[in-house]
Coordinates of C-alpha atoms in Angstrom, one line a residue:
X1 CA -22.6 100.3 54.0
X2 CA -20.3 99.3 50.9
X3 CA -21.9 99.4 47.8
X4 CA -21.4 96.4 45.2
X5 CA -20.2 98.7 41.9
X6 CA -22.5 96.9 39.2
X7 CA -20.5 95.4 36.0
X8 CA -21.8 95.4 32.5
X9 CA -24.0 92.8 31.1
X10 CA -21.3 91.5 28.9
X11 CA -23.0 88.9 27.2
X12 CA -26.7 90.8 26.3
X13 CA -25.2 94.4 26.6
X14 CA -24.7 96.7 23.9
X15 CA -23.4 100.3 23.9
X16 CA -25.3 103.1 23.7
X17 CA -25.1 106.8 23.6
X18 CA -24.2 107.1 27.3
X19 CA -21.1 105.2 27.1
X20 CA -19.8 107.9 24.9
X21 CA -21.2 110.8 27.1
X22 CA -18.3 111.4 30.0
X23 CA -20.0 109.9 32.8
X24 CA -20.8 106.9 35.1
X25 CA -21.8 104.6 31.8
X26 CA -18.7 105.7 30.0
X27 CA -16.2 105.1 32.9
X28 CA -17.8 101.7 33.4
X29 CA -17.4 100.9 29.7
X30 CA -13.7 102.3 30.4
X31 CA -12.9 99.7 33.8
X32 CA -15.0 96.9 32.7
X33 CA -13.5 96.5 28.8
X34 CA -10.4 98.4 28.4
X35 CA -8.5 98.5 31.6
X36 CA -9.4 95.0 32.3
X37 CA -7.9 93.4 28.5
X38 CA -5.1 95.9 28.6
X39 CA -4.0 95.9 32.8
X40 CA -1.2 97.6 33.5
X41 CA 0.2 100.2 35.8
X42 CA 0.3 103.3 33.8
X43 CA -3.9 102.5 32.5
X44 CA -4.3 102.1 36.4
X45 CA -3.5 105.4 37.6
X46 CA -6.5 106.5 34.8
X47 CA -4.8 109.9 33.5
X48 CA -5.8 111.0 29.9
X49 CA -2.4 111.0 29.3
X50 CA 0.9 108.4 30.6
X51 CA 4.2 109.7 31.2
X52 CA 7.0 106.9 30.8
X53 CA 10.9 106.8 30.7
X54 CA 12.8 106.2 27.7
X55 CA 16.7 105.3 27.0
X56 CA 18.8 108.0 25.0
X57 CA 18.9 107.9 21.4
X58 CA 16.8 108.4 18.8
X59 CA 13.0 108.2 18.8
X60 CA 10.4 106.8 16.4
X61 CA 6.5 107.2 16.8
X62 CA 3.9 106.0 13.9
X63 CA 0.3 106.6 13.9
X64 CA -2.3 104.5 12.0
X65 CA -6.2 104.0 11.6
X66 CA -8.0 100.4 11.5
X67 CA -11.2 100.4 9.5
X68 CA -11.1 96.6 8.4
X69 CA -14.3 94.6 7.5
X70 CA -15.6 92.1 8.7
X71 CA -14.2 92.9 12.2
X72 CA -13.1 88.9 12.5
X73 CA -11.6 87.0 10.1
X74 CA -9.6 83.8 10.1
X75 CA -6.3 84.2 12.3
X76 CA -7.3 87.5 14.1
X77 CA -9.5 90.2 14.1
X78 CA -9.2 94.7 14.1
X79 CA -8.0 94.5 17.8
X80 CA -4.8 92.1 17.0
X81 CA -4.0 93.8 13.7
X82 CA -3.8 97.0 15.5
X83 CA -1.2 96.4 17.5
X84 CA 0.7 94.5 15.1
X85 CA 0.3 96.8 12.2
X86 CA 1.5 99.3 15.0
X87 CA 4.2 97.4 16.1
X88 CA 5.4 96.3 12.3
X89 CA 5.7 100.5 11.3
X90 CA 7.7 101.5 14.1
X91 CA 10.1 98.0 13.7
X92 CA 10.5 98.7 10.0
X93 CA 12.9 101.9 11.5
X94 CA 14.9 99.1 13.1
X95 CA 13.6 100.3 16.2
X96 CA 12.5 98.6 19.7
X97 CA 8.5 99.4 20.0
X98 CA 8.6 100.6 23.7
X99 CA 4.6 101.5 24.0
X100 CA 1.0 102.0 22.2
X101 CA -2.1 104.2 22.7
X102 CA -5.6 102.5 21.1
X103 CA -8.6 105.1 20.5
X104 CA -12.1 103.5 19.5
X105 CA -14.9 105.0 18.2
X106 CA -17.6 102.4 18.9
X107 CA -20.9 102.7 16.8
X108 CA -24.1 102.6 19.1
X109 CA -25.8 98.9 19.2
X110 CA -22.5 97.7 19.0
X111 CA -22.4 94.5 21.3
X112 CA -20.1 94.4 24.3
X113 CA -19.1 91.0 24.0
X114 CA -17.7 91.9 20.7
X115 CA -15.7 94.6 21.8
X116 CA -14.5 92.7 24.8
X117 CA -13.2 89.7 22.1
X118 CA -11.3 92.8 20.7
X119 CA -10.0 94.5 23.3
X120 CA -8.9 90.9 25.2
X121 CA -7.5 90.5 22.2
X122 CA -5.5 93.3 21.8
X123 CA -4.3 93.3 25.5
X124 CA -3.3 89.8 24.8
X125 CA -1.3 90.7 21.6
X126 CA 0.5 93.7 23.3
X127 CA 0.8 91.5 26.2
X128 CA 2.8 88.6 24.1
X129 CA 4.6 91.5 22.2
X130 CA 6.1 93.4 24.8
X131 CA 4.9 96.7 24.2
X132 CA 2.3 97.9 26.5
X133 CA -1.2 100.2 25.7
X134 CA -0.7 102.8 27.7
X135 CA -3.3 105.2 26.7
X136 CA -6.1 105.7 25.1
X137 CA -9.6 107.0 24.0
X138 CA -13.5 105.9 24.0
X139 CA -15.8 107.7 21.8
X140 CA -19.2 106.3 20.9
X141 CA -21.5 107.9 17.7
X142 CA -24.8 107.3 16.7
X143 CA -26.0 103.9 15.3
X144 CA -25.2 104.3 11.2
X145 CA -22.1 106.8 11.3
X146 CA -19.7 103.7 12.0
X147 CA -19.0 100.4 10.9
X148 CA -19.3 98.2 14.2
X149 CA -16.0 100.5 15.9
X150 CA -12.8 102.0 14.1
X151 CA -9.4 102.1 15.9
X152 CA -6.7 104.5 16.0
X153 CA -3.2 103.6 17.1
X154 CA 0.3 105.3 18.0
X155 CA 3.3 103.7 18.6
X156 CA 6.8 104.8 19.9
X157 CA 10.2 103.0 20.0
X158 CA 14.0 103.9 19.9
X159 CA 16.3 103.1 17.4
X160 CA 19.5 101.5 18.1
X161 CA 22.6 103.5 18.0
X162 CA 24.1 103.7 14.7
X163 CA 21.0 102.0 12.8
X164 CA 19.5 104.6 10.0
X165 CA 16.9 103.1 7.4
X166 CA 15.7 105.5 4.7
X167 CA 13.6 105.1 1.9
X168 CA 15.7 107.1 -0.5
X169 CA 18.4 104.6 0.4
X170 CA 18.7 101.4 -1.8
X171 CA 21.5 101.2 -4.5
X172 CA 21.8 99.2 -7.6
X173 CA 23.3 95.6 -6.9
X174 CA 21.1 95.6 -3.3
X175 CA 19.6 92.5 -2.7
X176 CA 15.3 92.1 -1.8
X177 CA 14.5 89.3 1.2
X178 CA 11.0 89.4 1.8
X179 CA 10.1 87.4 5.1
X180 CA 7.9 84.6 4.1
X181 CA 4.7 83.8 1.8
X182 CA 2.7 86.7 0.5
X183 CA -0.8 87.7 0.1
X184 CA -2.3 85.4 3.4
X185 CA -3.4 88.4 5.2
X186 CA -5.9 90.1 2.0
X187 CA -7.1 86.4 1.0
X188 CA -8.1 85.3 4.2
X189 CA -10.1 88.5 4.8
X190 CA -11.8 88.7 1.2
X191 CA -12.6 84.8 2.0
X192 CA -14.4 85.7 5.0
X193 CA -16.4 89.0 3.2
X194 CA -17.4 86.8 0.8
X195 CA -18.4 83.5 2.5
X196 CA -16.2 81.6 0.5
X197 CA -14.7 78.1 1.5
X198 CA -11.6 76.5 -0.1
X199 CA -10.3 72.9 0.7
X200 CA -7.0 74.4 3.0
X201 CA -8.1 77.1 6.0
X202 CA -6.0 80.6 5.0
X203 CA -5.1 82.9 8.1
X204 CA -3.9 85.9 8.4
X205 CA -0.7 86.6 8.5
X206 CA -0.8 89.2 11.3
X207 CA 2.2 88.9 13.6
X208 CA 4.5 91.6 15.3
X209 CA 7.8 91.7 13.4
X210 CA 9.9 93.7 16.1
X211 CA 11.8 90.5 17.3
X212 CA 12.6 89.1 13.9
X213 CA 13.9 92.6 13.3
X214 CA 16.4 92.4 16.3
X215 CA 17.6 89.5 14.4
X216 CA 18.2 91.2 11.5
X217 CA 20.3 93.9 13.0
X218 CA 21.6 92.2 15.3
X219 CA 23.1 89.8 12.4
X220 CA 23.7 92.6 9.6
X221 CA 22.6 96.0 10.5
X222 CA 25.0 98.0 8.8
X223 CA 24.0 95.8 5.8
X224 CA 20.1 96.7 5.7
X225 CA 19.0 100.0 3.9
X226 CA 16.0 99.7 4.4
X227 CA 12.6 97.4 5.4
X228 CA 8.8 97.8 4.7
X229 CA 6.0 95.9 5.6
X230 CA 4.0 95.7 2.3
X231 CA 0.6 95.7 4.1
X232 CA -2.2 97.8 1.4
X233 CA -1.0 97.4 -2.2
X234 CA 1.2 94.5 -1.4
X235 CA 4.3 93.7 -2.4
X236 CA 3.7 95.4 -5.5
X237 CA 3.1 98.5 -4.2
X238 CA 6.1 98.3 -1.8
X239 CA 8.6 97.8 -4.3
X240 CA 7.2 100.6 -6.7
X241 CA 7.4 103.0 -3.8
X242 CA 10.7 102.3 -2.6
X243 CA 12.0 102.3 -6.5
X244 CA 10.8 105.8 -6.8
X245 CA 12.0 107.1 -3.7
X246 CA 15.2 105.7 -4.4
X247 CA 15.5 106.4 -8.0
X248 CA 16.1 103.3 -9.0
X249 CA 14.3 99.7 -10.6
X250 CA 13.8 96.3 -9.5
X251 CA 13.9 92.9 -11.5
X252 CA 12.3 89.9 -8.9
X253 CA 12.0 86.4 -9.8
X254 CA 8.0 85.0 -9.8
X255 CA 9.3 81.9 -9.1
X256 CA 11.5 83.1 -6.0
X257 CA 8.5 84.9 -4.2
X258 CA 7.4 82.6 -1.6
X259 CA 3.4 82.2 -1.9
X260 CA 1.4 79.4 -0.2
X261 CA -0.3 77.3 -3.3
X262 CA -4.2 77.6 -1.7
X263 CA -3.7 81.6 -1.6
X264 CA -2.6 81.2 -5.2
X265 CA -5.5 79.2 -6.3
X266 CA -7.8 81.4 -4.5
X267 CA -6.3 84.4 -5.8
X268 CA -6.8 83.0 -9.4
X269 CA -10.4 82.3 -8.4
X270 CA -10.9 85.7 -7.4
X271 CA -8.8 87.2 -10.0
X272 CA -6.4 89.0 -7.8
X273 CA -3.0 89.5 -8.4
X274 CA -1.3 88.5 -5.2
X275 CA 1.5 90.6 -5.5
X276 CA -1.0 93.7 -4.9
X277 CA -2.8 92.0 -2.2
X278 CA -2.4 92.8 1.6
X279 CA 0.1 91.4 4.2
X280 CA 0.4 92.2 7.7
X281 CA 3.0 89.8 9.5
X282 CA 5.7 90.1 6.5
X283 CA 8.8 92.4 5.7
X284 CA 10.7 92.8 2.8
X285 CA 14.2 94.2 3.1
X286 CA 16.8 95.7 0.8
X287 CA 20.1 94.7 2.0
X288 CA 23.7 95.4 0.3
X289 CA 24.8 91.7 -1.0
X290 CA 27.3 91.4 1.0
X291 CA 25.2 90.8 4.1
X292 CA 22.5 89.1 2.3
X293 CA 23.6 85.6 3.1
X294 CA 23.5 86.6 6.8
X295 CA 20.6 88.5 7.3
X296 CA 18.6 86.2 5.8
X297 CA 20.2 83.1 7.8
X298 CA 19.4 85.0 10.6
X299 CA 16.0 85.3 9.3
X300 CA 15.4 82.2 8.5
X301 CA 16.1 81.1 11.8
X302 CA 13.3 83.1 13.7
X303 CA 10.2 81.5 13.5
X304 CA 8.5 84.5 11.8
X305 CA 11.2 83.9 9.3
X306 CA 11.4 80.6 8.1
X307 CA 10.7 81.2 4.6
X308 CA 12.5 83.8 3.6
X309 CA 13.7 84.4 0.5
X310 CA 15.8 86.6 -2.0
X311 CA 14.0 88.0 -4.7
X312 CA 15.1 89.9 -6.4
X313 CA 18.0 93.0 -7.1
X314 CA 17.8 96.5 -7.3
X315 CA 18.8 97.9 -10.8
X316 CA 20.0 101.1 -12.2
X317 CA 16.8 102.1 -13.9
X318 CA 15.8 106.2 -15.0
X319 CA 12.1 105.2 -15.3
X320 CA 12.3 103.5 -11.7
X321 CA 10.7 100.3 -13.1
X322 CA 10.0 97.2 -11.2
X323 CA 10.7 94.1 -13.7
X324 CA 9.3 90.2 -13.1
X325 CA 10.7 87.3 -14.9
X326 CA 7.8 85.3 -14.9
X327 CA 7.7 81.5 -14.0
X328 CA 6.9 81.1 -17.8
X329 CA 10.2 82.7 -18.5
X330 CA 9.1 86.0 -20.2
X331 CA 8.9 88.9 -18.6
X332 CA 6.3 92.0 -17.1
X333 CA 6.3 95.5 -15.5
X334 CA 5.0 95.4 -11.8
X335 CA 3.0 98.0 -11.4
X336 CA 1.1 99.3 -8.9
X337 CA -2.6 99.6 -8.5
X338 CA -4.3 102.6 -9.5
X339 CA -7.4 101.9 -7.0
X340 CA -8.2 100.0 -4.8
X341 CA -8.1 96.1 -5.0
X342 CA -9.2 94.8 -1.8
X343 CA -11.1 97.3 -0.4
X344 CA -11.3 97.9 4.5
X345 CA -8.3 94.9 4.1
X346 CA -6.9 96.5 7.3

């Protein structure tokens, strides 16, 4: 006689201890949740570990932790910026994202249909994205040592052959494209934290930037230095770091920074600067001039891309500056933030 493997009580069910412990509970968790949003042939043969091919070249792997709050916002929630903010490090080398592994570490209480909207979410993102969760990790700790459930990702793609973007390498005269409006991402979480309303909905921002990428090289590789996605500390803190690795300043244009007008009103309201606040389905790139015209054509051309923009310059600059000529027509130094603005934004 064939017995009927029983399924979790998604809708009442919460995790506890047990799911956390190794056995029966813990592999049902596993099947029922994880395996079922993320399906696919190397999850099915249930190693701890996937062995996969990959072409020759040059390899690129990031790793990254997901503590944001509150676990939904408008436009996604932790499971969806995951695998973006996963995919978005390792396309930032130029690279192809080839596969992801997910850990969780799930607090006890927490409720399964909660982290079934995550992980279906997830699946679904990779799913869309091309890039596959092959692996992973369950852990479960006691009710008060979490925050609902943390996620740690890893990434791996290849680089295309000939392609090198360093951080050290912008030059005065490059030209800065950044992808499209700023800030969406850190407003539309602090909007949900706080319960406030404004008269236009913000969403995140949260996209995978791998194929817009493609686009890029595929238009003006040899052009691009380098790209960043300016997720914590915001554009802001993007530019400063690149100026100092490179040794170098920035001067930008305010009024050339592409920012929807609701995220600037609610930044005012909050008293945020937006250029420090979070993104996570931009890029801004730092191109020699004479492929700017190109790569941003090709940019603007992908729907992730529509409204990109120039900028700004790099400038020779010994105290590695970065300059803003206001929309008032003065001027200010761009500096980064010494704490922390918008704090759990991703």
């Amino acid at each position: 006689m064939r017995v009927r493997k029983r399924k979790l009580d998604i809708k009442n069910g919460r995790v506890d201890l047990s799911h956390g412990a190794g056995g029966r509970a813990m592999t049902q968790l596993i099947e029922d949740i994880f395996v079922e949003a993320f399906d696919n042939k190397w999850l099915r043969a249930g190693n701890d570990q996937s062995a996969f091919d990959v072409p020759a070249g040059r390899m690129v792997m990031t790793t990254d932790g997901y503590v944001v709050t509150p676990l939904f916002f408008p436009g996604g929630n932790i499971g969806s910026l995951a695998v973006h903010g996963t995919i978005n490090d390792v396309a930032m080398a130029g690279a192809v994202p080839l596969y992801l592994s997910a850990s969780f570490i799930i607090e006890e209480g927490f409720a399964f249909a909660d982290l079934q909207r995550i992980a279906q979410t997830m699946g679904d993102a990779s799913r869309e994205a091309g890039v596959p969760i092959i692996t992973g990790d369950t852990k479960v700790v006691e009710r008060g040592k979490a925050d609902g459930v943390f996620i740690s990702t890893a990434g791996v793609g290849m680089v295309p052959q000939g392609l090198d973007l360093r951080s050290d390498a912008a030059r005065p005269g490059d030209v800065v494209i950044v992808s499209g409006s700023i800030g969406d991402h850190g407003v539309a979480v602090m909007s949900k934290r706080e319960n406030l309303e404004f008269d236009t909905a913000i969403i995140s921002d949260t996209a995978p930037l791998h194929r817009l990428v493609a686009a890029m090289v595929e238009a003006g590789g040899k052009h691009i230095r380098l790209m960043r996605d300016p997720t914590r500390g915001g554009l802001a803190a993007t530019l400063n770091e690149i100026a100092h690795q490179s040794k170098l300043g920035f001067r930008i244009d305010e009024e050339a920074i592409p920012m929807r007008p609701e995220v600037a009103a609610a930044c005012e309201f909050l008293g945020l600067d937006p250029l420090n606040v979070a993104n996570e389905g931009k890029l801004v790139a730092v191109v020699a001039p004479e492929g700017a015209q190109a790569i941003l054509a090709a940019m603007r051309s992908h729907q992730l891309g529509q409204e990109a923009a120039i900028v700004g310059v790099a400038i020779a600059d010994d105290h590695c500056f970065v300059q803003m000529e206001t929309s008032f027509g003065g001027g200010r130094i761009v500096d980064w933030l010494s704490g922390e603005q918008l704090p759990r934004i991703c």
